[in-house]
Amino acid sequence: MADDNKIDSNIISKIKALRKQELSADDLAQGIFDGNKAMLAKAITLLESTKPAHFEKANAVIEKCLAKSNKSIRLGITGVPGVGKSSFIETLGKTLTAQDNKVAVLAVDPTSSLSKGSILGDKTRMETLAKDPNAFIRPSPSGTSLGGVAQKTRESIILCEAAGYNIILVETVGVGQSEIAVHSMVDFFLLLKLSGAGDELQGIKRGIMEMADAIAINKADGSNLEHAKLAVTEFSRALHLYPPKANGWTPKVLKCSAMENTGIDEIWAMVQHFVKHTKDNGFFEKNRKQQNKNWFLQTVDEYIKQFFHQKETFKKEQATLLTAIEEHQISPFYAAKILLDKITKEL
């Protein structure tokens, strides 16, 4: 027992030393290439940092990892709260690692608009998968980014691919028009739905349905099995109302149970068929290139916003105009134009 305690103490000491150690971009990149989970986690933390000093080092790490990325299957998974996303991802993840795949889960937790905090509980909900040596789970706060997708999730995908993870699962907060954010960073977009809860009708919303490459009716077990079969029929009919996809793929509707591990193999087989289909017709690579362009344009927009908010002139003029808006002396829309006009004249 004493020897065990000594070993545990040594491990803890090494972890603490690693956390305190100031690692270079080369150190982090090499650690990622070696498949070191601690180094990968540390690099993602660096990416998520808002400190200007960390920006250059984070970019250096990304550049070193770019050459080793782009060889994975990126799967986006979304659905309303309570649909069983975490259970589904854990069951799917265990199925994939059992087939000698390396799986990275980038799970985005909602950030409170009041406290600015996040629970980050996905590692707790995916306890078994979190212990799998071939799996890496990274919960991240959504912040103010569109669709509940963390601002740095795109860069995290690159790092995970460089670490040898050949399947990247991106879990989002919920569903809605803003889910285009996760749709723009994955190869396959899976929408999880429930049956027997009015979801058949409420779920048929044009935006999210058009984006989905497949719909999986989860919790298809026990007394809910017949409801799930009916939901498959209803959603299949609904999908026929939408125009054909540019990738030439016909979206499928399947049922599954994460709790009973049924239907999971069929869903993964469908994803593999989709990847082969889109690679054969050239859409897979074309889509990746378009995504890179979109990431560039979205990042430019973000940097422009940060640039303006960091300028002292912007802060002072903004405070003055906010007071005028509160006193109903000027409309918010005209005030915004005045502010931008004043700042751009200084450039």
C-alpha positions as YAML, in Angstrom:
chain: A
units: angstrom
residues:
- id: 1
  name: MET
  ca: [0.00, 0.00, 0.00]
- id: 2
  name: ALA
  ca: [2.85, 2.37, 0.88]
- id: 3
  name: ASP
  ca: [4.50, 1.66, -2.49]
- id: 4
  name: ASP
  ca: [1.22, 2.42, -4.28]
- id: 5
  name: ASN
  ca: [0.93, 5.73, -2.44]
- id: 6
  name: LYS
  ca: [4.52, 6.56, -3.38]
- id: 7
  name: ILE
  ca: [3.80, 5.83, -7.07]
- id: 8
  name: ASP
  ca: [0.65, 7.97, -6.98]
- id: 9
  name: SER
  ca: [2.61, 10.76, -5.33]
- id: 10
  name: ASN
  ca: [5.28, 10.61, -8.04]
- id: 11
  name: ILE
  ca: [2.67, 10.76, -10.78]
- id: 12
  name: ILE
  ca: [0.97, 13.75, -9.17]
- id: 13
  name: SER
  ca: [4.33, 15.51, -8.81]
- id: 14
  name: LYS
  ca: [5.12, 14.94, -12.49]
- id: 15
  name: ILE
  ca: [1.71, 16.29, -13.53]
- id: 16
  name: LYS
  ca: [2.18, 19.39, -11.39]
- id: 17
  name: ALA
  ca: [5.66, 19.93, -12.82]
- id: 18
  name: LEU
  ca: [4.30, 19.63, -16.37]
- id: 19
  name: ARG
  ca: [1.59, 22.19, -15.64]
- id: 20
  name: LYS
  ca: [4.12, 24.68, -14.30]
- id: 21
  name: GLN
  ca: [6.63, 24.09, -17.07]
- id: 22
  name: GLU
  ca: [6.77, 26.78, -19.75]
- id: 23
  name: LEU
  ca: [6.63, 24.76, -22.95]
- id: 24
  name: SER
  ca: [7.67, 26.09, -26.35]
- id: 25
  name: ALA
  ca: [5.61, 25.70, -29.52]
- id: 26
  name: ASP
  ca: [8.06, 22.98, -30.62]
- id: 27
  name: ASP
  ca: [7.62, 21.12, -27.32]
- id: 28
  name: LEU
  ca: [3.83, 21.22, -27.59]
- id: 29
  name: ALA
  ca: [3.81, 20.17, -31.24]
- id: 30
  name: GLN
  ca: [6.17, 17.24, -30.60]
- id: 31
  name: GLY
  ca: [4.05, 16.16, -27.64]
- id: 32
  name: ILE
  ca: [0.97, 16.24, -29.86]
- id: 33
  name: PHE
  ca: [2.73, 14.20, -32.56]
- id: 34
  name: ASP
  ca: [3.72, 11.66, -29.88]
- id: 35
  name: GLY
  ca: [0.07, 11.28, -28.87]
- id: 36
  name: ASN
  ca: [0.59, 12.82, -25.43]
- id: 37
  name: LYS
  ca: [-2.91, 13.70, -24.17]
- id: 38
  name: ALA
  ca: [-1.59, 16.11, -21.55]
- id: 39
  name: MET
  ca: [0.32, 18.07, -24.21]
- id: 40
  name: LEU
  ca: [-2.74, 18.08, -26.49]
- id: 41
  name: ALA
  ca: [-4.92, 19.39, -23.67]
- id: 42
  name: LYS
  ca: [-2.33, 22.03, -22.82]
- id: 43
  name: ALA
  ca: [-2.17, 23.17, -26.46]
- id: 44
  name: ILE
  ca: [-5.97, 23.47, -26.67]
- id: 45
  name: THR
  ca: [-5.96, 25.49, -23.45]
- id: 46
  name: LEU
  ca: [-3.41, 27.77, -25.09]
- id: 47
  name: LEU
  ca: [-5.73, 28.14, -28.10]
- id: 48
  name: GLU
  ca: [-8.65, 29.06, -25.88]
- id: 49
  name: SER
  ca: [-6.68, 31.68, -23.97]
- id: 50
  name: THR
  ca: [-7.67, 35.30, -24.55]
- id: 51
  name: LYS
  ca: [-4.23, 36.58, -23.53]
- id: 52
  name: PRO
  ca: [-2.45, 38.31, -26.45]
- id: 53
  name: ALA
  ca: [0.84, 36.75, -25.33]
- id: 54
  name: HIS
  ca: [-0.53, 33.28, -26.01]
- id: 55
  name: PHE
  ca: [-1.80, 34.12, -29.50]
- id: 56
  name: GLU
  ca: [1.51, 33.83, -31.38]
- id: 57
  name: LYS
  ca: [2.54, 30.60, -29.67]
- id: 58
  name: ALA
  ca: [-0.87, 29.03, -30.34]
- id: 59
  name: ASN
  ca: [-0.61, 29.94, -34.03]
- id: 60
  name: ALA
  ca: [2.90, 28.48, -34.19]
- id: 61
  name: VAL
  ca: [1.61, 25.18, -32.80]
- id: 62
  name: ILE
  ca: [-1.24, 25.13, -35.33]
- id: 63
  name: GLU
  ca: [1.11, 25.77, -38.24]
- id: 64
  name: LYS
  ca: [3.33, 22.88, -37.18]
- id: 65
  name: CYS
  ca: [0.27, 20.60, -36.93]
- id: 66
  name: LEU
  ca: [-1.34, 21.56, -40.24]
- id: 67
  name: ALA
  ca: [0.79, 19.19, -42.31]
- id: 68
  name: LYS
  ca: [-0.29, 16.22, -40.18]
- id: 69
  name: SER
  ca: [-4.02, 17.08, -40.08]
- id: 70
  name: ASN
  ca: [-6.86, 16.71, -42.59]
- id: 71
  name: LYS
  ca: [-6.85, 12.89, -42.52]
- id: 72
  name: SER
  ca: [-9.81, 12.26, -40.24]
- id: 73
  name: ILE
  ca: [-13.57, 11.90, -40.51]
- id: 74
  name: ARG
  ca: [-15.24, 14.87, -38.85]
- id: 75
  name: LEU
  ca: [-18.70, 14.10, -37.53]
- id: 76
  name: GLY
  ca: [-21.00, 16.76, -36.08]
- id: 77
  name: ILE
  ca: [-23.70, 15.59, -33.66]
- id: 78
  name: THR
  ca: [-26.56, 17.79, -32.52]
- id: 79
  name: GLY
  ca: [-30.00, 17.50, -30.94]
- id: 80
  name: VAL
  ca: [-32.22, 19.07, -28.34]
- id: 81
  name: PRO
  ca: [-31.23, 18.79, -24.66]
- id: 82
  name: GLY
  ca: [-32.39, 15.44, -23.32]
- id: 83
  name: VAL
  ca: [-32.11, 13.60, -26.63]
- id: 84
  name: GLY
  ca: [-29.17, 11.62, -25.27]
- id: 85
  name: LYS
  ca: [-26.23, 13.13, -27.14]
- id: 86
  name: SER
  ca: [-23.63, 12.25, -24.49]
- id: 87
  name: SER
  ca: [-24.87, 8.67, -24.13]
- id: 88
  name: PHE
  ca: [-24.95, 8.26, -27.90]
- id: 89
  name: ILE
  ca: [-21.43, 9.65, -28.31]
- id: 90
  name: GLU
  ca: [-20.05, 7.42, -25.57]
- id: 91
  name: THR
  ca: [-21.61, 4.30, -27.10]
- id: 92
  name: LEU
  ca: [-20.47, 5.26, -30.59]
- id: 93
  name: GLY
  ca: [-17.02, 6.18, -29.29]
- id: 94
  name: LYS
  ca: [-16.56, 2.83, -27.53]
- id: 95
  name: THR
  ca: [-17.71, 1.02, -30.69]
- id: 96
  name: LEU
  ca: [-15.13, 2.91, -32.76]
- id: 97
  name: THR
  ca: [-12.20, 2.46, -30.37]
- id: 98
  name: ALA
  ca: [-12.98, -1.26, -30.24]
- id: 99
  name: GLN
  ca: [-12.31, -1.22, -34.01]
- id: 100
  name: ASP
  ca: [-8.83, 0.27, -33.45]
- id: 101
  name: ASN
  ca: [-9.87, 3.84, -34.19]
- id: 102
  name: LYS
  ca: [-8.66, 6.83, -32.22]
- id: 103
  name: VAL
  ca: [-11.59, 9.07, -31.29]
- id: 104
  name: ALA
  ca: [-11.52, 12.70, -30.16]
- id: 105
  name: VAL
  ca: [-14.68, 14.24, -28.74]
- id: 106
  name: LEU
  ca: [-14.93, 18.03, -28.76]
- id: 107
  name: ALA
  ca: [-17.96, 18.66, -26.59]
- id: 108
  name: VAL
  ca: [-19.21, 22.23, -26.29]
- id: 109
  name: ASP
  ca: [-21.00, 23.19, -23.08]
- id: 110
  name: PRO
  ca: [-23.30, 26.23, -22.90]
- id: 111
  name: THR
  ca: [-21.87, 29.32, -21.25]
- id: 112
  name: SER
  ca: [-24.11, 31.25, -18.89]
- id: 113
  name: SER
  ca: [-24.87, 34.76, -20.13]
- id: 114
  name: LEU
  ca: [-25.05, 35.87, -16.48]
- id: 115
  name: SER
  ca: [-22.18, 34.18, -14.63]
- id: 116
  name: LYS
  ca: [-20.11, 33.48, -17.79]
- id: 117
  name: GLY
  ca: [-19.48, 29.99, -16.38]
- id: 118
  name: SER
  ca: [-19.89, 26.52, -17.90]
- id: 119
  name: ILE
  ca: [-20.44, 23.13, -16.26]
- id: 120
  name: LEU
  ca: [-18.09, 21.24, -18.61]
- id: 121
  name: GLY
  ca: [-19.57, 17.92, -17.49]
- id: 122
  name: ASP
  ca: [-19.09, 15.75, -20.57]
- id: 123
  name: LYS
  ca: [-16.14, 13.85, -19.12]
- id: 124
  name: THR
  ca: [-18.39, 12.94, -16.19]
- id: 125
  name: ARG
  ca: [-21.25, 11.88, -18.46]
- id: 126
  name: MET
  ca: [-18.86, 9.87, -20.68]
- id: 127
  name: GLU
  ca: [-16.99, 8.27, -17.80]
- id: 128
  name: THR
  ca: [-16.14, 4.97, -19.54]
- id: 129
  name: LEU
  ca: [-15.04, 6.58, -22.80]
- id: 130
  name: ALA
  ca: [-12.94, 9.12, -20.89]
- id: 131
  name: LYS
  ca: [-10.85, 6.24, -19.50]
- id: 132
  name: ASP
  ca: [-10.31, 4.69, -22.93]
- id: 133
  name: PRO
  ca: [-6.65, 5.08, -23.99]
- id: 134
  name: ASN
  ca: [-7.75, 5.56, -27.61]
- id: 135
  name: ALA
  ca: [-10.19, 8.36, -26.79]
- id: 136
  name: PHE
  ca: [-9.74, 12.02, -25.93]
- id: 137
  name: ILE
  ca: [-12.59, 14.13, -24.58]
- id: 138
  name: ARG
  ca: [-12.33, 17.89, -24.41]
- id: 139
  name: PRO
  ca: [-15.27, 19.88, -23.03]
- id: 140
  name: SER
  ca: [-15.09, 23.56, -23.91]
- id: 141
  name: PRO
  ca: [-17.26, 26.56, -23.02]
- id: 142
  name: SER
  ca: [-19.33, 27.88, -25.92]
- id: 143
  name: GLY
  ca: [-18.74, 31.51, -24.98]
- id: 144
  name: THR
  ca: [-20.61, 33.89, -27.26]
- id: 145
  name: SER
  ca: [-19.89, 31.95, -30.44]
- id: 146
  name: LEU
  ca: [-22.58, 31.07, -32.94]
- id: 147
  name: GLY
  ca: [-24.50, 27.85, -32.43]
- id: 148
  name: GLY
  ca: [-22.84, 26.95, -29.16]
- id: 149
  name: VAL
  ca: [-19.62, 26.08, -30.96]
- id: 150
  name: ALA
  ca: [-16.51, 27.19, -29.10]
- id: 151
  name: GLN
  ca: [-14.55, 29.80, -31.04]
- id: 152
  name: LYS
  ca: [-11.45, 27.62, -31.10]
- id: 153
  name: THR
  ca: [-13.12, 24.31, -31.95]
- id: 154
  name: ARG
  ca: [-11.89, 24.53, -35.55]
- id: 155
  name: GLU
  ca: [-8.28, 24.83, -34.44]
- id: 156
  name: SER
  ca: [-8.78, 22.07, -31.86]
- id: 157
  name: ILE
  ca: [-9.80, 19.74, -34.70]
- id: 158
  name: ILE
  ca: [-6.44, 20.39, -36.38]
- id: 159
  name: LEU
  ca: [-4.53, 19.57, -33.20]
- id: 160
  name: CYS
  ca: [-6.52, 16.39, -32.56]
- id: 161
  name: GLU
  ca: [-5.89, 15.19, -36.11]
- id: 162
  name: ALA
  ca: [-2.17, 15.87, -35.71]
- id: 163
  name: ALA
  ca: [-2.24, 13.75, -32.53]
- id: 164
  name: GLY
  ca: [-3.44, 10.80, -34.61]
- id: 165
  name: TYR
  ca: [-7.16, 10.87, -33.89]
- id: 166
  name: ASN
  ca: [-8.78, 9.67, -37.09]
- id: 167
  name: ILE
  ca: [-12.38, 10.30, -36.01]
- id: 168
  name: ILE
  ca: [-13.41, 13.68, -34.59]
- id: 169
  name: LEU
  ca: [-16.84, 13.97, -32.96]
- id: 170
  name: VAL
  ca: [-18.12, 17.52, -32.38]
- id: 171
  name: GLU
  ca: [-21.07, 17.74, -30.02]
- id: 172
  name: THR
  ca: [-23.07, 20.96, -30.00]
- id: 173
  name: VAL
  ca: [-25.32, 22.54, -27.38]
- id: 174
  name: GLY
  ca: [-28.64, 22.28, -29.20]
- id: 175
  name: VAL
  ca: [-30.44, 22.80, -32.48]
- id: 176
  name: GLY
  ca: [-31.56, 25.78, -34.52]
- id: 177
  name: GLN
  ca: [-30.60, 27.95, -37.46]
- id: 178
  name: SER
  ca: [-27.30, 28.84, -35.78]
- id: 179
  name: GLU
  ca: [-26.13, 25.21, -35.99]
- id: 180
  name: ILE
  ca: [-24.70, 26.15, -39.37]
- id: 181
  name: ALA
  ca: [-21.57, 26.90, -37.33]
- id: 182
  name: VAL
  ca: [-20.88, 23.22, -36.62]
- id: 183
  name: HIS
  ca: [-22.16, 22.19, -40.05]
- id: 184
  name: SER
  ca: [-19.40, 24.34, -41.57]
- id: 185
  name: MET
  ca: [-16.61, 22.41, -39.82]
- id: 186
  name: VAL
  ca: [-17.59, 18.75, -40.25]
- id: 187
  name: ASP
  ca: [-17.89, 16.22, -43.06]
- id: 188
  name: PHE
  ca: [-21.08, 14.57, -41.83]
- id: 189
  name: PHE
  ca: [-23.85, 16.22, -39.82]
- id: 190
  name: LEU
  ca: [-26.02, 13.92, -37.67]
- id: 191
  name: LEU
  ca: [-29.24, 15.11, -36.08]
- id: 192
  name: LEU
  ca: [-30.48, 13.13, -33.07]
- id: 193
  name: LYS
  ca: [-34.23, 13.14, -32.47]
- id: 194
  name: LEU
  ca: [-36.68, 11.68, -29.98]
- id: 195
  name: SER
  ca: [-39.95, 9.92, -30.64]
- id: 196
  name: GLY
  ca: [-43.17, 9.97, -28.70]
- id: 197
  name: ALA
  ca: [-42.58, 13.47, -27.34]
- id: 198
  name: GLY
  ca: [-44.13, 15.61, -30.04]
- id: 199
  name: ASP
  ca: [-40.68, 15.85, -31.60]
- id: 200
  name: GLU
  ca: [-41.86, 14.49, -34.94]
- id: 201
  name: LEU
  ca: [-43.77, 17.69, -35.64]
- id: 202
  name: GLN
  ca: [-41.68, 20.22, -33.73]
- id: 203
  name: GLY
  ca: [-38.47, 18.84, -35.17]
- id: 204
  name: ILE
  ca: [-39.46, 19.31, -38.80]
- id: 205
  name: LYS
  ca: [-37.89, 22.74, -39.22]
- id: 206
  name: ARG
  ca: [-36.44, 23.62, -42.56]
- id: 207
  name: GLY
  ca: [-33.04, 24.96, -41.49]
- id: 208
  name: ILE
  ca: [-31.80, 22.07, -39.36]
- id: 209
  name: MET
  ca: [-33.41, 19.39, -41.52]
- id: 210
  name: GLU
  ca: [-31.78, 20.70, -44.67]
- id: 211
  name: MET
  ca: [-28.35, 20.61, -43.04]
- id: 212
  name: ALA
  ca: [-28.67, 17.06, -41.70]
- id: 213
  name: ASP
  ca: [-26.98, 14.28, -43.65]
- id: 214
  name: ALA
  ca: [-28.87, 11.79, -41.50]
- id: 215
  name: ILE
  ca: [-31.37, 11.66, -38.67]
- id: 216
  name: ALA
  ca: [-31.08, 9.12, -35.86]
- id: 217
  name: ILE
  ca: [-34.11, 8.43, -33.67]
- id: 218
  name: ASN
  ca: [-32.47, 7.77, -30.32]
- id: 219
  name: LYS
  ca: [-33.91, 5.91, -27.30]
- id: 220
  name: ALA
  ca: [-35.57, 3.39, -29.61]
- id: 221
  name: ASP
  ca: [-35.99, 0.77, -26.90]
- id: 222
  name: GLY
  ca: [-38.59, -0.74, -24.61]
- id: 223
  name: SER
  ca: [-42.08, 0.67, -24.94]
- id: 224
  name: ASN
  ca: [-40.74, 3.48, -27.11]
- id: 225
  name: LEU
  ca: [-39.64, 1.16, -29.91]
- id: 226
  name: GLU
  ca: [-42.93, 1.36, -31.84]
- id: 227
  name: HIS
  ca: [-42.95, 5.15, -31.53]
- id: 228
  name: ALA
  ca: [-39.40, 5.19, -32.93]
- id: 229
  name: LYS
  ca: [-40.44, 3.12, -35.95]
- id: 230
  name: LEU
  ca: [-43.26, 5.57, -36.62]
- id: 231
  name: ALA
  ca: [-40.86, 8.52, -36.25]
- id: 232
  name: VAL
  ca: [-38.53, 6.97, -38.85]
- id: 233
  name: THR
  ca: [-41.43, 6.90, -41.32]
- id: 234
  name: GLU
  ca: [-42.51, 10.47, -40.53]
- id: 235
  name: PHE
  ca: [-39.04, 11.96, -40.86]
- id: 236
  name: SER
  ca: [-38.33, 9.98, -44.02]
- id: 237
  name: ARG
  ca: [-41.40, 11.51, -45.61]
- id: 238
  name: ALA
  ca: [-40.38, 14.98, -44.44]
- id: 239
  name: LEU
  ca: [-36.91, 14.67, -46.00]
- id: 240
  name: HIS
  ca: [-38.46, 14.06, -49.41]
- id: 241
  name: LEU
  ca: [-39.84, 17.63, -49.30]
- id: 242
  name: TYR
  ca: [-36.37, 19.15, -49.45]
- id: 243
  name: PRO
  ca: [-34.31, 19.73, -52.60]
- id: 244
  name: PRO
  ca: [-31.43, 17.33, -53.43]
- id: 245
  name: LYS
  ca: [-28.12, 17.97, -51.69]
- id: 246
  name: ALA
  ca: [-25.16, 19.37, -53.60]
- id: 247
  name: ASN
  ca: [-23.10, 16.34, -52.56]
- id: 248
  name: GLY
  ca: [-25.49, 13.95, -54.29]
- id: 249
  name: TRP
  ca: [-26.29, 12.21, -50.99]
- id: 250
  name: THR
  ca: [-29.81, 11.21, -50.01]
- id: 251
  name: PRO
  ca: [-30.24, 11.76, -46.24]
- id: 252
  name: LYS
  ca: [-31.19, 8.64, -44.26]
- id: 253
  name: VAL
  ca: [-33.31, 8.13, -41.15]
- id: 254
  name: LEU
  ca: [-32.32, 5.36, -38.75]
- id: 255
  name: LYS
  ca: [-33.27, 4.39, -35.22]
- id: 256
  name: CYS
  ca: [-30.92, 3.49, -32.39]
- id: 257
  name: SER
  ca: [-30.60, 3.01, -28.66]
- id: 258
  name: ALA
  ca: [-27.45, 4.22, -26.98]
- id: 259
  name: MET
  ca: [-28.48, 2.45, -23.77]
- id: 260
  name: GLU
  ca: [-28.95, -0.95, -25.45]
- id: 261
  name: ASN
  ca: [-26.21, -0.39, -28.06]
- id: 262
  name: THR
  ca: [-28.53, -1.13, -30.96]
- id: 263
  name: GLY
  ca: [-28.40, 0.61, -34.33]
- id: 264
  name: ILE
  ca: [-24.98, 2.14, -33.62]
- id: 265
  name: ASP
  ca: [-23.11, -0.12, -36.06]
- id: 266
  name: GLU
  ca: [-25.65, 0.72, -38.79]
- id: 267
  name: ILE
  ca: [-25.19, 4.45, -38.22]
- id: 268
  name: TRP
  ca: [-21.40, 4.18, -38.46]
- id: 269
  name: ALA
  ca: [-21.68, 2.04, -41.60]
- id: 270
  name: MET
  ca: [-23.86, 4.78, -43.10]
- id: 271
  name: VAL
  ca: [-21.25, 7.44, -42.24]
- id: 272
  name: GLN
  ca: [-18.55, 5.35, -43.92]
- id: 273
  name: HIS
  ca: [-20.76, 4.94, -47.00]
- id: 274
  name: PHE
  ca: [-21.28, 8.72, -47.06]
- id: 275
  name: VAL
  ca: [-17.53, 9.37, -46.91]
- id: 276
  name: LYS
  ca: [-16.85, 6.94, -49.76]
- id: 277
  name: HIS
  ca: [-19.71, 8.44, -51.79]
- id: 278
  name: THR
  ca: [-18.49, 12.03, -51.39]
- id: 279
  name: LYS
  ca: [-14.84, 11.14, -51.96]
- id: 280
  name: ASP
  ca: [-15.74, 9.28, -55.15]
- id: 281
  name: ASN
  ca: [-17.69, 12.24, -56.57]
- id: 282
  name: GLY
  ca: [-15.09, 14.81, -55.44]
- id: 283
  name: PHE
  ca: [-17.38, 16.64, -52.99]
- id: 284
  name: PHE
  ca: [-15.45, 15.62, -49.86]
- id: 285
  name: GLU
  ca: [-12.27, 17.49, -50.79]
- id: 286
  name: LYS
  ca: [-14.20, 20.36, -52.35]
- id: 287
  name: ASN
  ca: [-16.18, 20.79, -49.12]
- id: 288
  name: ARG
  ca: [-12.98, 20.80, -47.00]
- id: 289
  name: LYS
  ca: [-11.50, 23.55, -49.16]
- id: 290
  name: GLN
  ca: [-14.68, 25.62, -48.94]
- id: 291
  name: GLN
  ca: [-14.72, 25.19, -45.17]
- id: 292
  name: ASN
  ca: [-11.17, 26.56, -44.96]
- id: 293
  name: LYS
  ca: [-12.26, 29.62, -46.92]
- id: 294
  name: ASN
  ca: [-15.24, 30.09, -44.59]
- id: 295
  name: TRP
  ca: [-13.03, 29.74, -41.52]
- id: 296
  name: PHE
  ca: [-10.72, 32.42, -42.89]
- id: 297
  name: LEU
  ca: [-13.57, 34.88, -43.55]
- id: 298
  name: GLN
  ca: [-15.21, 34.24, -40.17]
- id: 299
  name: THR
  ca: [-11.87, 34.69, -38.40]
- id: 300
  name: VAL
  ca: [-11.29, 38.00, -40.21]
- id: 301
  name: ASP
  ca: [-14.69, 39.18, -38.95]
- id: 302
  name: GLU
  ca: [-13.76, 38.17, -35.41]
- id: 303
  name: TYR
  ca: [-10.38, 39.91, -35.54]
- id: 304
  name: ILE
  ca: [-11.96, 43.11, -36.88]
- id: 305
  name: LYS
  ca: [-14.38, 43.09, -33.95]
- id: 306
  name: GLN
  ca: [-11.54, 42.52, -31.47]
- id: 307
  name: PHE
  ca: [-9.47, 45.26, -33.10]
- id: 308
  name: PHE
  ca: [-12.19, 47.87, -32.69]
- id: 309
  name: HIS
  ca: [-13.05, 46.90, -29.12]
- id: 310
  name: GLN
  ca: [-9.41, 47.15, -28.05]
- id: 311
  name: LYS
  ca: [-8.97, 50.73, -29.30]
- id: 312
  name: GLU
  ca: [-9.20, 53.38, -26.58]
- id: 313
  name: THR
  ca: [-10.95, 55.78, -28.95]
- id: 314
  name: PHE
  ca: [-13.60, 53.15, -29.60]
- id: 315
  name: LYS
  ca: [-14.19, 52.63, -25.88]
- id: 316
  name: LYS
  ca: [-14.55, 56.36, -25.16]
- id: 317
  name: GLU
  ca: [-16.84, 57.08, -28.12]
- id: 318
  name: GLN
  ca: [-18.87, 53.99, -27.32]
- id: 319
  name: ALA
  ca: [-19.45, 55.15, -23.73]
- id: 320
  name: THR
  ca: [-20.59, 58.58, -24.92]
- id: 321
  name: LEU
  ca: [-23.00, 57.14, -27.48]
- id: 322
  name: LEU
  ca: [-24.38, 54.59, -25.03]
- id: 323
  name: THR
  ca: [-25.34, 57.43, -22.71]
- id: 324
  name: ALA
  ca: [-27.05, 59.22, -25.60]
- id: 325
  name: ILE
  ca: [-28.93, 56.03, -26.49]
- id: 326
  name: GLU
  ca: [-30.10, 55.53, -22.90]
- id: 327
  name: GLU
  ca: [-31.44, 59.11, -22.86]
- id: 328
  name: HIS
  ca: [-33.23, 58.55, -26.19]
- id: 329
  name: GLN
  ca: [-31.17, 61.21, -27.93]
- id: 330
  name: ILE
  ca: [-30.11, 58.93, -30.79]
- id: 331
  name: SER
  ca: [-31.12, 55.55, -32.23]
- id: 332
  name: PRO
  ca: [-28.82, 52.57, -31.64]
- id: 333
  name: PHE
  ca: [-28.49, 52.02, -35.40]
- id: 334
  name: TYR
  ca: [-27.42, 55.58, -36.22]
- id: 335
  name: ALA
  ca: [-25.11, 55.61, -33.19]
- id: 336
  name: ALA
  ca: [-23.34, 52.51, -34.52]
- id: 337
  name: LYS
  ca: [-22.76, 54.23, -37.87]
- id: 338
  name: ILE
  ca: [-21.38, 57.36, -36.17]
- id: 339
  name: LEU
  ca: [-19.02, 55.26, -34.06]
- id: 340
  name: LEU
  ca: [-17.63, 53.31, -37.01]
- id: 341
  name: ASP
  ca: [-17.27, 56.44, -39.13]
- id: 342
  name: LYS
  ca: [-15.19, 58.12, -36.41]
- id: 343
  name: ILE
  ca: [-12.94, 55.11, -35.88]
- id: 344
  name: THR
  ca: [-12.34, 54.38, -39.57]
- id: 345
  name: LYS
  ca: [-11.23, 57.96, -40.16]
- id: 346
  name: GLU
  ca: [-8.32, 57.30, -37.81]
- id: 347
  name: LEU
  ca: [-7.10, 54.28, -39.75]
...
